[in-house]
Short mmCIF file of C-alpha atoms in Angstrom, two decimals:
data_model
loop_
_atom_site.label_atom_id
_atom_site.label_comp_id
_atom_site.label_asym_id
_atom_site.label_seq_id
_atom_site.Cartn_x
_atom_site.Cartn_y
_atom_site.Cartn_z
CA UNK M 694 35.92 76.38 -21.76
CA UNK M 695 38.62 78.63 -22.94
CA UNK M 696 39.90 78.91 -19.35
CA UNK M 697 39.95 75.30 -18.93
CA UNK M 698 41.62 74.52 -22.20
CA UNK M 699 44.34 77.24 -21.70
CA UNK M 700 45.00 75.72 -18.20
CA UNK M 701 45.40 72.32 -19.87
CA UNK M 702 47.80 73.66 -22.46
CA UNK M 703 50.02 75.37 -20.03
CA UNK M 704 49.84 72.32 -17.74
CA UNK M 705 50.85 69.77 -20.24
CA UNK M 706 54.15 71.46 -21.10
CA UNK M 707 55.37 71.12 -17.54
CA UNK M 708 57.56 68.31 -16.07
CA UNK M 709 56.04 65.62 -14.01
CA UNK M 710 57.26 67.09 -10.78
CA UNK M 711 55.88 70.61 -11.77
CA UNK M 712 52.57 69.01 -12.80
CA UNK M 713 52.14 67.47 -9.41
CA UNK M 714 52.76 70.74 -7.79
CA UNK M 715 50.53 72.86 -10.14
CA UNK M 716 47.80 70.35 -10.00
CA UNK M 717 47.45 70.86 -6.27
CA UNK M 718 47.53 74.66 -6.60
CA UNK M 719 44.86 74.52 -9.43
CA UNK M 720 42.50 72.24 -7.35
CA UNK M 721 42.85 74.39 -4.20
CA UNK M 722 42.28 77.57 -6.06
CA UNK M 723 38.88 79.09 -5.30
CA UNK M 724 38.34 80.39 -8.94
CA UNK M 725 38.73 76.80 -10.18
CA UNK M 726 36.08 75.49 -7.82
CA UNK M 727 33.76 78.29 -8.96
CA UNK M 728 34.61 77.45 -12.63
CA UNK M 729 33.72 73.74 -12.23
CA UNK M 730 30.54 74.62 -10.54
CA UNK M 731 29.58 76.95 -13.43
CA UNK M 732 30.39 74.14 -15.89
CA UNK M 733 28.37 71.61 -13.98
CA UNK M 734 25.42 74.10 -13.62
CA UNK M 735 25.47 75.04 -17.51
CA UNK M 736 26.45 71.52 -18.84
CA UNK M 737 23.19 71.08 -20.92
CA UNK M 738 23.45 74.56 -22.35
CA UNK M 739 27.09 74.20 -23.59
CA UNK M 740 27.69 74.21 -27.29
CA UNK M 741 28.86 70.86 -28.66
CA UNK M 742 32.46 72.27 -29.03
CA UNK M 743 32.46 73.81 -25.52
CA UNK M 744 31.07 70.58 -24.07
CA UNK M 745 33.75 68.08 -25.53
CA UNK M 746 36.61 70.59 -24.96
CA UNK M 747 35.65 71.18 -21.39
CA UNK M 748 35.44 67.37 -20.79
CA UNK M 749 38.84 66.90 -22.53
CA UNK M 750 40.47 69.51 -20.45
CA UNK M 751 39.04 68.52 -17.10
CA UNK M 752 40.03 64.80 -17.66
CA UNK M 753 43.59 65.69 -18.63
CA UNK M 754 43.95 68.11 -15.80
CA UNK M 755 43.30 65.13 -13.52
CA UNK M 756 39.89 65.83 -12.16
CA UNK M 757 38.70 62.38 -10.87
CA UNK M 758 36.49 60.47 -13.32
CA UNK M 759 34.00 59.52 -10.57
CA UNK M 760 33.19 63.16 -9.74
CA UNK M 761 29.75 64.41 -10.38
CA UNK M 762 31.17 66.99 -12.87
CA UNK M 763 32.87 64.45 -15.12
CA UNK M 764 30.03 61.94 -15.10
CA UNK M 765 27.60 64.77 -15.85
CA UNK M 766 29.59 65.87 -18.87
CA UNK M 767 29.90 62.28 -20.06
CA UNK M 768 26.12 61.92 -19.85
CA UNK M 769 25.45 65.06 -21.72
CA UNK M 770 27.84 63.94 -24.45
CA UNK M 771 25.76 60.89 -24.75
CA UNK M 772 22.64 62.97 -25.31
CA UNK M 773 24.18 65.24 -27.81
CA UNK M 774 26.16 62.54 -29.61
CA UNK M 775 24.37 62.88 -32.93
CA UNK M 776 24.88 66.65 -32.92
CA UNK M 777 28.83 66.33 -32.84
CA UNK M 778 30.58 67.19 -35.96
CA UNK M 779 33.82 65.19 -36.99
CA UNK M 780 36.10 67.55 -35.04
CA UNK M 781 34.15 67.19 -31.91
CA UNK M 782 34.09 63.42 -32.31
CA UNK M 783 37.93 63.36 -32.70
CA UNK M 784 38.19 65.40 -29.43
CA UNK M 785 35.75 63.18 -27.63
CA UNK M 786 37.49 60.06 -28.83
CA UNK M 787 40.93 61.22 -27.55
CA UNK M 788 39.27 61.87 -24.12
CA UNK M 789 37.63 58.56 -23.85
CA UNK M 790 40.89 56.82 -24.90
CA UNK M 791 42.42 58.20 -21.62
CA UNK M 792 39.38 57.25 -19.30
CA UNK M 793 38.82 54.07 -17.32
CA UNK M 794 35.89 52.00 -18.35
CA UNK M 795 32.70 52.58 -16.21
CA UNK M 796 29.06 52.42 -16.98
CA UNK M 797 28.69 55.77 -18.54
CA UNK M 798 32.14 55.71 -20.39
CA UNK M 799 31.21 52.39 -21.89
CA UNK M 800 27.81 53.49 -23.11
CA UNK M 801 29.30 56.70 -24.58
CA UNK M 802 31.97 54.65 -26.40
CA UNK M 803 29.32 52.14 -27.75
CA UNK M 804 27.42 55.17 -29.04
CA UNK M 805 30.42 56.70 -30.53
CA UNK M 806 31.22 53.34 -32.30
CA UNK M 807 27.73 53.38 -33.92
CA UNK M 808 28.29 56.98 -34.88
CA UNK M 809 31.64 56.22 -36.60
CA UNK M 810 30.18 53.33 -38.52
CA UNK M 811 27.47 55.75 -40.03
CA UNK M 812 29.97 58.60 -40.71
CA UNK M 813 33.21 56.89 -41.62
CA UNK M 814 32.88 57.52 -45.32
CA UNK M 815 32.68 61.28 -44.64
CA UNK M 816 35.90 61.59 -42.44
CA UNK M 817 38.66 62.75 -44.62
CA UNK M 818 41.11 63.86 -41.95
CA UNK M 819 43.83 61.27 -41.12
CA UNK M 820 44.34 62.82 -37.80
CA UNK M 821 40.71 62.26 -36.78
CA UNK M 822 40.81 58.70 -37.98
CA UNK M 823 43.83 58.02 -35.84
CA UNK M 824 42.08 59.45 -32.82
CA UNK M 825 38.98 57.11 -33.52
CA UNK M 826 41.35 54.15 -33.82
CA UNK M 827 42.81 54.82 -30.54
CA UNK M 828 39.44 55.39 -28.72
CA UNK M 829 37.70 52.28 -30.34
CA UNK M 830 40.67 50.12 -29.41
CA UNK M 831 41.16 46.40 -29.68
CA UNK M 832 37.59 45.71 -28.68
CA UNK M 833 36.30 47.29 -31.97
CA UNK M 834 34.55 44.63 -34.37
CA UNK M 835 36.74 43.44 -37.25
CA UNK M 836 34.47 44.88 -39.83
CA UNK M 837 34.93 48.41 -38.32
CA UNK M 838 38.57 47.91 -38.19
CA UNK M 839 38.70 47.13 -41.64
CA UNK M 840 36.47 50.17 -42.57
CA UNK M 841 38.92 52.39 -40.67
CA UNK M 842 41.74 50.81 -42.59
CA UNK M 843 40.08 51.57 -45.91
CA UNK M 844 39.45 55.25 -44.78
CA UNK M 845 42.95 55.70 -43.98
CA UNK M 846 44.28 54.21 -47.07
CA UNK M 847 42.13 56.81 -48.96
CA UNK M 848 44.12 59.65 -47.21
CA UNK M 849 47.59 58.19 -47.46
CA UNK M 850 48.70 60.42 -50.36
CA UNK M 851 48.96 63.30 -47.82
CA UNK M 852 50.78 61.17 -45.20
CA UNK M 853 53.18 63.27 -43.18
CA UNK M 854 55.90 61.99 -40.87
CA UNK M 855 54.20 62.91 -37.63
CA UNK M 856 51.11 61.11 -38.87
CA UNK M 857 53.25 58.09 -39.82
CA UNK M 858 54.49 58.02 -36.29
CA UNK M 859 51.09 58.33 -34.74
CA UNK M 860 49.59 55.71 -37.06
CA UNK M 861 51.88 53.01 -35.52
CA UNK M 862 50.46 53.91 -32.17
CA UNK M 863 46.85 54.12 -33.47
CA UNK M 864 47.22 50.56 -34.95
CA UNK M 865 48.73 49.24 -31.80
CA UNK M 866 45.67 50.61 -29.86
CA UNK M 867 43.43 48.66 -32.08
CA UNK M 868 45.82 45.60 -32.11
CA UNK M 869 45.42 45.63 -35.87
CA UNK M 870 48.25 44.72 -38.22
CA UNK M 871 47.43 46.56 -41.51
CA UNK M 872 50.29 45.73 -43.79
CA UNK M 873 49.55 48.33 -46.42
CA UNK M 874 49.39 51.09 -43.90
CA UNK M 875 52.43 49.97 -41.96
CA UNK M 876 54.51 49.65 -45.07
CA UNK M 877 53.56 53.14 -46.25
CA UNK M 878 54.29 54.53 -42.72
CA UNK M 879 57.63 52.66 -42.51
CA UNK M 880 58.70 54.15 -45.83
CA UNK M 881 57.95 57.61 -44.63
CA UNK M 882 59.75 57.12 -41.39
CA UNK M 883 62.77 55.74 -42.98
CA UNK M 884 62.92 58.91 -45.30
CA UNK M 885 62.73 61.13 -42.19
CA UNK M 886 64.25 59.21 -39.39
CA UNK M 887 66.57 61.96 -38.43
CA UNK M 888 63.53 63.98 -37.41
CA UNK M 889 62.30 61.40 -34.89
CA UNK M 890 62.73 61.89 -31.15
CA UNK M 891 64.49 59.04 -29.36
CA UNK M 892 61.29 58.18 -27.46
CA UNK M 893 59.52 57.74 -30.80
CA UNK M 894 62.01 55.25 -31.91
CA UNK M 895 61.37 53.12 -29.03
CA UNK M 896 57.55 53.40 -29.48
CA UNK M 897 58.04 52.35 -33.11
CA UNK M 898 59.82 49.22 -32.14
CA UNK M 899 57.41 48.30 -29.46
CA UNK M 900 54.53 48.86 -31.66
CA UNK M 901 56.07 46.50 -34.28
CA UNK M 902 56.60 43.86 -31.53
CA UNK M 903 52.89 44.15 -30.38
CA UNK M 904 51.59 44.06 -33.97
CA UNK M 905 54.00 41.14 -34.92
CA UNK M 906 55.20 43.37 -37.83
CA UNK M 907 58.67 42.70 -39.10
CA UNK M 908 60.39 45.06 -41.44
CA UNK M 909 64.11 44.67 -41.67
CA UNK M 910 64.57 47.88 -43.76
CA UNK M 911 62.74 49.84 -41.20
CA UNK M 912 64.66 48.34 -38.29
CA UNK M 913 67.91 48.88 -40.21
CA UNK M 914 67.19 52.46 -40.83
CA UNK M 915 66.43 53.28 -37.05
CA UNK M 916 69.58 51.23 -35.99
CA UNK M 917 71.80 53.13 -38.56
CA UNK M 918 70.45 56.42 -37.29
CA UNK M 919 71.12 55.50 -33.56
CA UNK M 920 74.49 54.23 -34.55
CA UNK M 921 75.50 57.49 -36.67
CA UNK M 922 74.39 59.62 -33.65
CA UNK M 923 75.45 57.42 -30.82
CA UNK M 924 77.63 60.15 -29.37
CA UNK M 925 74.39 62.16 -28.78
CA UNK M 926 72.61 59.63 -26.76
CA UNK M 927 72.99 58.68 -23.11
CA UNK M 928 74.30 55.04 -22.74
CA UNK M 929 71.06 53.97 -20.99
CA UNK M 930 69.12 55.19 -24.02
CA UNK M 931 71.12 52.97 -26.30
CA UNK M 932 70.49 50.02 -23.87
CA UNK M 933 66.80 50.59 -24.19
CA UNK M 934 67.04 50.69 -27.94
CA UNK M 935 69.13 47.50 -28.02
CA UNK M 936 66.75 45.84 -25.75
CA UNK M 937 63.81 46.55 -28.06
CA UNK M 938 65.76 45.22 -30.95
CA UNK M 939 66.41 42.07 -29.02
CA UNK M 940 62.70 41.62 -28.24
CA UNK M 941 62.29 41.69 -32.01
CA UNK M 942 65.01 39.31 -32.74
CA UNK M 943 66.77 42.00 -34.84
CA UNK M 944 70.65 42.23 -34.80
CA UNK M 945 71.88 45.79 -35.23
CA UNK M 946 75.43 44.55 -35.74
CA UNK M 947 77.30 47.88 -36.04
CA UNK M 948 75.52 49.38 -33.08
CA UNK M 949 76.23 46.38 -30.98
CA UNK M 950 79.88 46.67 -31.80
CA UNK M 951 79.93 50.53 -31.20
CA UNK M 952 78.14 49.98 -27.83
CA UNK M 953 80.63 47.26 -26.72
CA UNK M 954 83.40 49.76 -27.24
CA UNK M 955 81.52 52.18 -25.01
CA UNK M 956 81.20 49.52 -22.39
CA UNK M 957 84.98 48.86 -22.39
CA UNK M 958 85.74 52.63 -22.34
CA UNK M 959 83.44 53.42 -19.46
CA UNK M 960 81.96 50.59 -17.72
CA UNK M 961 80.87 52.63 -14.47
CA UNK M 962 77.31 53.09 -15.85
CA UNK M 963 76.71 49.31 -15.83
CA UNK M 964 74.70 48.95 -12.74
CA UNK M 965 73.09 45.53 -12.05
CA UNK M 966 70.08 46.22 -13.97
CA UNK M 967 71.86 47.53 -17.04
CA UNK M 968 74.27 44.79 -16.88
CA UNK M 969 71.52 42.07 -16.92
CA UNK M 970 69.88 43.74 -19.94
CA UNK M 971 73.21 44.09 -21.79
CA UNK M 972 74.07 40.38 -21.23
CA UNK M 973 70.64 39.28 -22.33
CA UNK M 974 70.87 41.36 -25.44
CA UNK M 975 74.23 39.99 -26.58
CA UNK M 976 73.52 36.44 -25.67
CA UNK M 977 70.11 36.20 -27.23
CA UNK M 978 71.40 37.86 -30.49
CA UNK M 979 74.49 35.68 -30.35
CA UNK M 980 76.70 38.80 -30.82
CA UNK M 981 80.40 38.71 -29.92
CA UNK M 982 82.04 42.08 -30.72
CA UNK M 983 84.44 41.97 -33.77
CA UNK M 984 86.97 44.19 -32.01
CA UNK M 985 88.29 43.71 -28.60
CA UNK M 986 85.90 40.98 -27.78
CA UNK M 987 88.07 39.55 -24.99
CA UNK M 988 88.29 43.03 -23.35
CA UNK M 989 84.54 43.41 -23.72
CA UNK M 990 83.83 40.02 -21.88
CA UNK M 991 86.49 40.91 -19.25
CA UNK M 992 84.71 44.17 -18.67
CA UNK M 993 81.21 42.65 -18.20
CA UNK M 994 82.77 39.95 -16.08
CA UNK M 995 84.32 42.58 -13.70
CA UNK M 996 81.12 44.32 -13.57
CA UNK M 997 79.36 41.09 -12.68
CA UNK M 998 81.96 40.50 -9.93
CA UNK M 999 81.36 43.86 -8.34
CA UNK M 1000 77.55 43.08 -8.24
CA UNK M 1001 78.01 39.67 -6.53
CA UNK M 1002 77.32 41.00 -3.01
CA UNK M 1003 73.99 42.39 -3.78
CA UNK M 1004 72.82 40.08 -6.70
CA UNK M 1005 69.93 37.68 -6.04
CA UNK M 1006 70.07 34.02 -6.87
CA UNK M 1007 67.90 34.32 -9.86
CA UNK M 1008 69.71 37.40 -11.37
CA UNK M 1009 72.97 35.54 -10.90
CA UNK M 1010 71.61 32.45 -12.71
CA UNK M 1011 70.46 34.62 -15.67
CA UNK M 1012 73.95 36.48 -15.90
CA UNK M 1013 75.90 33.32 -15.88
CA UNK M 1014 73.47 31.52 -18.23
CA UNK M 1015 73.72 34.68 -20.72
CA UNK M 1016 77.53 34.44 -20.70
CA UNK M 1017 77.55 30.67 -20.90
CA UNK M 1018 75.45 30.82 -24.14
CA UNK M 1019 78.19 33.00 -25.71
CA UNK M 1020 80.89 30.51 -24.52
CA UNK M 1021 82.39 32.50 -21.67
CA UNK M 1022 82.67 31.05 -18.12
CA UNK M 1023 82.88 33.60 -15.43
CA UNK M 1024 84.61 31.45 -12.82
CA UNK M 1025 83.94 33.48 -9.57
CA UNK M 1026 80.23 33.96 -10.42
CA UNK M 1027 80.03 30.21 -11.50
CA UNK M 1028 81.40 29.24 -7.99
CA UNK M 1029 78.86 31.29 -6.27
CA UNK M 1030 76.16 29.96 -8.47
CA UNK M 1031 76.96 26.26 -7.66
CA UNK M 1032 77.06 27.10 -3.96
CA UNK M 1033 73.61 28.54 -4.06
CA UNK M 1034 72.52 25.31 -6.25
CA UNK M 1035 73.78 23.11 -3.49
CA UNK M 1036 71.56 24.95 -1.03
CA UNK M 1037 68.59 24.60 -3.41
CA UNK M 1038 68.23 28.41 -3.43
CA UNK M 1039 67.81 28.48 -7.11
CA UNK M 1040 64.64 26.35 -7.55
CA UNK M 1041 62.91 27.37 -4.29
CA UNK M 1042 63.08 31.11 -4.47
CA UNK M 1043 61.25 31.73 -7.79
CA UNK M 1044 58.01 30.97 -9.40
CA UNK M 1045 59.72 29.92 -12.59
CA UNK M 1046 61.13 26.75 -11.28
CA UNK M 1047 61.04 24.82 -14.68
CA UNK M 1048 62.76 27.74 -16.50
CA UNK M 1049 65.35 27.98 -13.76
CA UNK M 1050 66.09 24.36 -14.00
CA UNK M 1051 66.60 24.40 -17.62
CA UNK M 1052 68.92 27.41 -17.34
CA UNK M 1053 70.90 25.76 -14.61
CA UNK M 1054 71.25 22.54 -16.70
CA UNK M 1055 72.46 24.64 -19.68
CA UNK M 1056 75.13 26.27 -17.49
CA UNK M 1057 76.38 22.95 -16.27
CA UNK M 1058 76.49 21.74 -19.76
CA UNK M 1059 78.62 24.78 -20.79
CA UNK M 1060 80.97 24.16 -17.80
CA UNK M 1061 81.60 20.71 -19.16
CA UNK M 1062 81.61 20.99 -22.93
CA UNK M 1063 83.24 24.55 -23.10
CA UNK M 1064 85.82 23.75 -20.63
CA UNK M 1065 89.44 23.93 -22.22
CA UNK M 1066 90.12 20.53 -20.85
CA UNK M 1067 87.04 18.92 -22.77
CA UNK M 1068 88.18 16.60 -25.61
CA UNK M 1069 86.16 15.13 -28.21
CA UNK M 1070 84.71 11.78 -27.29
CA UNK M 1071 85.57 8.77 -29.49
CA UNK M 1072 82.06 7.47 -29.10
CA UNK M 1073 78.85 9.29 -28.26
CA UNK M 1074 75.91 7.35 -26.79
CA UNK M 1075 72.78 8.12 -28.85
CA UNK M 1076 69.25 6.96 -28.94
CA UNK M 1077 66.53 6.81 -31.45
CA UNK M 1078 63.36 8.39 -30.12
CA UNK M 1079 61.08 7.27 -32.71
CA UNK M 1080 60.98 6.12 -36.32
CA UNK M 1081 58.22 8.70 -36.94
CA UNK M 1082 58.96 12.24 -37.83
CA UNK M 1083 56.72 15.27 -37.23
CA UNK M 1084 54.72 16.69 -40.09
CA UNK M 1085 57.09 19.60 -40.54
CA UNK M 1086 60.08 17.28 -41.14
CA UNK M 1087 58.36 14.76 -43.48
CA UNK M 1088 59.44 16.78 -46.49
CA UNK M 1089 63.01 16.56 -45.25
CA UNK M 1090 62.66 12.86 -44.71
CA UNK M 1091 61.39 12.19 -48.21
CA UNK M 1092 64.13 14.31 -49.81
CA UNK M 1093 66.79 12.41 -47.98
CA UNK M 1094 65.38 9.07 -49.04
CA UNK M 1095 65.26 10.25 -52.65
CA UNK M 1096 68.86 11.58 -52.31
CA UNK M 1097 70.50 8.65 -50.51
CA UNK M 1098 68.14 5.83 -51.76
CA UNK M 1099 67.28 4.35 -48.49
CA UNK M 1100 66.19 5.24 -44.95
CA UNK M 1101 69.08 3.00 -43.61
CA UNK M 1102 71.46 5.77 -44.82
CA UNK M 1103 70.31 8.18 -42.16
CA UNK M 1104 68.85 8.36 -38.65
CA UNK M 1105 66.03 10.49 -37.42
CA UNK M 1106 64.87 11.77 -34.08
CA UNK M 1107 68.25 11.21 -32.45
CA UNK M 1108 68.72 11.81 -28.77
CA UNK M 1109 72.12 12.70 -27.58
CA UNK M 1110 73.72 13.23 -24.17
CA UNK M 1111 73.07 16.60 -22.34
CA UNK M 1112 69.44 16.54 -23.60
CA UNK M 1113 70.35 17.59 -27.09
CA UNK M 1114 68.35 16.39 -30.03
CA UNK M 1115 68.98 16.23 -33.72
CA UNK M 1116 66.46 15.85 -36.52
CA UNK M 1117 68.55 13.74 -38.86
CA UNK M 1118 72.07 12.22 -38.82
CA UNK M 1119 73.97 10.89 -41.76
CA UNK M 1120 77.62 9.60 -41.75
CA UNK M 1121 80.20 9.99 -44.42
CA UNK M 1122 83.77 8.65 -45.16
CA UNK M 1123 86.90 10.54 -44.24
CA UNK M 1124 87.16 12.07 -47.80
CA UNK M 1125 83.57 13.28 -47.55
CA UNK M 1126 82.65 11.65 -50.81
CA UNK M 1127 80.45 8.91 -49.82
CA UNK M 1128 77.59 8.50 -47.39
CA UNK M 1129 77.82 5.31 -45.29
CA UNK M 1130 75.02 3.08 -44.10
CA UNK M 1131 74.14 3.76 -40.39
CA UNK M 1132 74.31 0.02 -39.48
CA UNK M 1133 77.81 -0.44 -40.81
CA UNK M 1134 79.34 2.41 -38.91
CA UNK M 1135 77.31 1.48 -35.73
CA UNK M 1136 79.04 -2.02 -35.81
CA UNK M 1137 82.41 -0.58 -36.36
CA UNK M 1138 82.94 2.84 -34.76
CA UNK M 1139 85.70 4.70 -36.57
CA UNK M 1140 87.23 8.06 -35.66
CA UNK M 1141 87.58 8.72 -39.46
CA UNK M 1142 83.77 8.66 -39.97
CA UNK M 1143 82.31 12.07 -40.46
CA UNK M 1144 78.96 12.61 -38.66
CA UNK M 1145 76.47 15.32 -39.87
CA UNK M 1146 73.72 16.52 -37.81
CA UNK M 1147 70.81 18.33 -39.52
CA UNK M 1148 68.84 20.84 -37.52
CA UNK M 1149 65.66 22.18 -39.10
CA UNK M 1150 65.01 25.23 -36.98
CA UNK M 1151 62.13 27.69 -37.09
CA UNK M 1152 62.73 31.23 -38.39
CA UNK M 1153 62.42 32.59 -34.85
CA UNK M 1154 65.68 30.73 -33.97
CA UNK M 1155 67.57 33.04 -36.26
CA UNK M 1156 68.14 36.75 -36.18
CA UNK M 1157 65.52 38.52 -38.22
CA UNK M 1158 66.32 38.47 -41.94
CA UNK M 1159 69.47 36.55 -41.59
CA UNK M 1160 70.87 33.03 -41.19
CA UNK M 1161 72.73 34.14 -38.02
CA UNK M 1162 71.46 31.66 -35.25
CA UNK M 1163 70.30 33.23 -32.04
CA UNK M 1164 71.97 32.28 -28.78
CA UNK M 1165 70.38 29.02 -27.83
CA UNK M 1166 70.73 27.55 -31.35
CA UNK M 1167 74.28 28.82 -31.67
CA UNK M 1168 75.19 27.25 -28.49
CA UNK M 1169 73.60 24.00 -29.49
CA UNK M 1170 75.63 24.06 -32.73
CA UNK M 1171 78.82 24.72 -30.71
CA UNK M 1172 78.21 21.87 -28.22
CA UNK M 1173 77.39 19.43 -31.10
CA UNK M 1174 80.64 20.40 -32.79
CA UNK M 1175 82.37 19.49 -29.47
CA UNK M 1176 80.64 16.15 -29.61
CA UNK M 1177 82.04 15.46 -33.01
CA UNK M 1178 79.22 16.52 -35.29
CA UNK M 1179 79.35 18.80 -38.27
CA UNK M 1180 76.18 20.79 -37.90
CA UNK M 1181 74.07 21.86 -40.83
CA UNK M 1182 71.41 24.51 -39.80
CA UNK M 1183 68.38 24.87 -42.04
CA UNK M 1184 65.70 27.42 -41.87
CA UNK M 1185 62.59 25.04 -42.09
CA UNK M 1186 60.09 27.47 -43.43
CA UNK M 1187 62.30 28.16 -46.40
CA UNK M 1188 62.89 24.50 -46.96
CA UNK M 1189 59.18 23.85 -46.82
CA UNK M 1190 58.50 26.44 -49.43
CA UNK M 1191 61.00 24.79 -52.01
CA UNK M 1192 59.67 22.55 -54.80
CA UNK M 1193 60.56 18.75 -54.12
CA UNK M 1194 63.17 18.71 -56.61
CA UNK M 1195 64.94 21.87 -55.33
CA UNK M 1196 64.64 20.54 -51.74
CA UNK M 1197 66.71 17.46 -52.92
CA UNK M 1198 69.24 19.63 -54.65
CA UNK M 1199 69.50 21.85 -51.65
CA UNK M 1200 70.39 18.97 -49.22
CA UNK M 1201 72.76 17.50 -51.73
CA UNK M 1202 74.77 20.81 -51.68
CA UNK M 1203 74.62 21.00 -47.96
CA UNK M 1204 75.90 17.35 -47.53
CA UNK M 1205 78.77 17.53 -50.11
CA UNK M 1206 79.82 21.19 -49.60
CA UNK M 1207 82.97 22.05 -47.96
CA UNK M 1208 81.04 24.73 -45.90
CA UNK M 1209 79.32 21.79 -44.13
CA UNK M 1210 82.62 20.89 -42.50
CA UNK M 1211 83.88 24.08 -41.40
CA UNK M 1212 83.87 25.22 -37.66
CA UNK M 1213 83.19 28.97 -37.55
CA UNK M 1214 83.12 29.79 -33.94
CA UNK M 1215 82.02 33.23 -32.70
CA UNK M 1216 82.63 32.65 -28.94
CA UNK M 1217 85.18 33.57 -26.51
CA UNK M 1218 86.05 30.06 -25.17
CA UNK M 1219 89.60 30.43 -26.20
CA UNK M 1220 89.85 33.06 -23.54
CA UNK M 1221 88.87 30.67 -20.67
#
């Protein structure tokens, strides 16, 4: 057992390439064959510690799971399961977490689960608890997950930074979002973020995504750390971090600005794969760099042009779509995209036909509405879809009726050209002092009538913890502005949480506020 364990300890510190080479040498070595034969022969006479450590070492050295040796050790572990102490249980749990499910492994795992249920109150080591969580995994019954949660909470006073990092992974393995544990671990990580290896930062963000755990303070601490040490990291590492933030809907503003500068200073690292990720990140998070924004877009545009000879149809569509969301029209790439569209190469070459159709329609809308030659139409053809509103808009409808006095003072479920839809529309006089009846302005279209479009959007349409709209919503707002609407974005969940009286006052402020009629544009369309 000592020989096997030492071999594993030396082996695990090697690089992947060295491991492949050493593994072959180990397996071909006659002493290793004799050692395995001796373990197989003496399996039932091994002490409980030697048993679990031998299995652990052999599995992690890469001895195939279907060999007689590994299967025999697994069966002996089943027989001696009740004799294992907590430390041995922890080692066995770590081993099983890395093995494929087969008849013997599943039986041993089931037995281990029963043993943990009996012993959980006596396990006081948070490291052992983490190993058990990883082993039992997402298939563990809910009551056992709760027991493990309570056991961990008992030991949180001695939580260390490495344990906090491992706890995120353990909860991910169980697919169990324990807010008390995650909040405590997040606090510990924020205090010691400078000690975290880069890979661990990514694993934390990936775990948060899997567990649907959103902690703006944690994400900000990680982003601030990467931003303050950006000179230490490879640009590809920063891309991975930004991509993980984008998946969470979190906008690390300063880091995005710093990275944009790196792109303009040295764009050569932007191969096609990296370019597509960068475009997706900036477009979804609706981020236009605050400094040298035109240079940034010209740089990525130039990189896209260099990639055109080898880019696939779908990749081209995604790249142009991402730039279109930000209000930038890459002309050469657009021309090539439209050529491919005319040959039906965009809808026939991919499984996601509906998604591609939506992206292409969006690109064509951007070409029209974001063109410098587009002028605001005097009249926009609209259609009322239905007099009924969805349940999640009922409160808004009632608040507007109470505020304006009559349903004839606003429209609901309005369908616009370009497949855009608005939840409610009201019209005001040119001084923005008075709301006008819909029928009166329909009969006499007047260019001085102010049109307000209310969009009640889910929280997921905004960057996490902010009122900053993500790409698609920001593009819709920009295009509705082009069509002559003043757009009021409202986070529907927060609106639903308001008392009725507060909801009415909130809408009143939105309607009569000067801010409702401002046109803040964070796009680069003036560069086109």
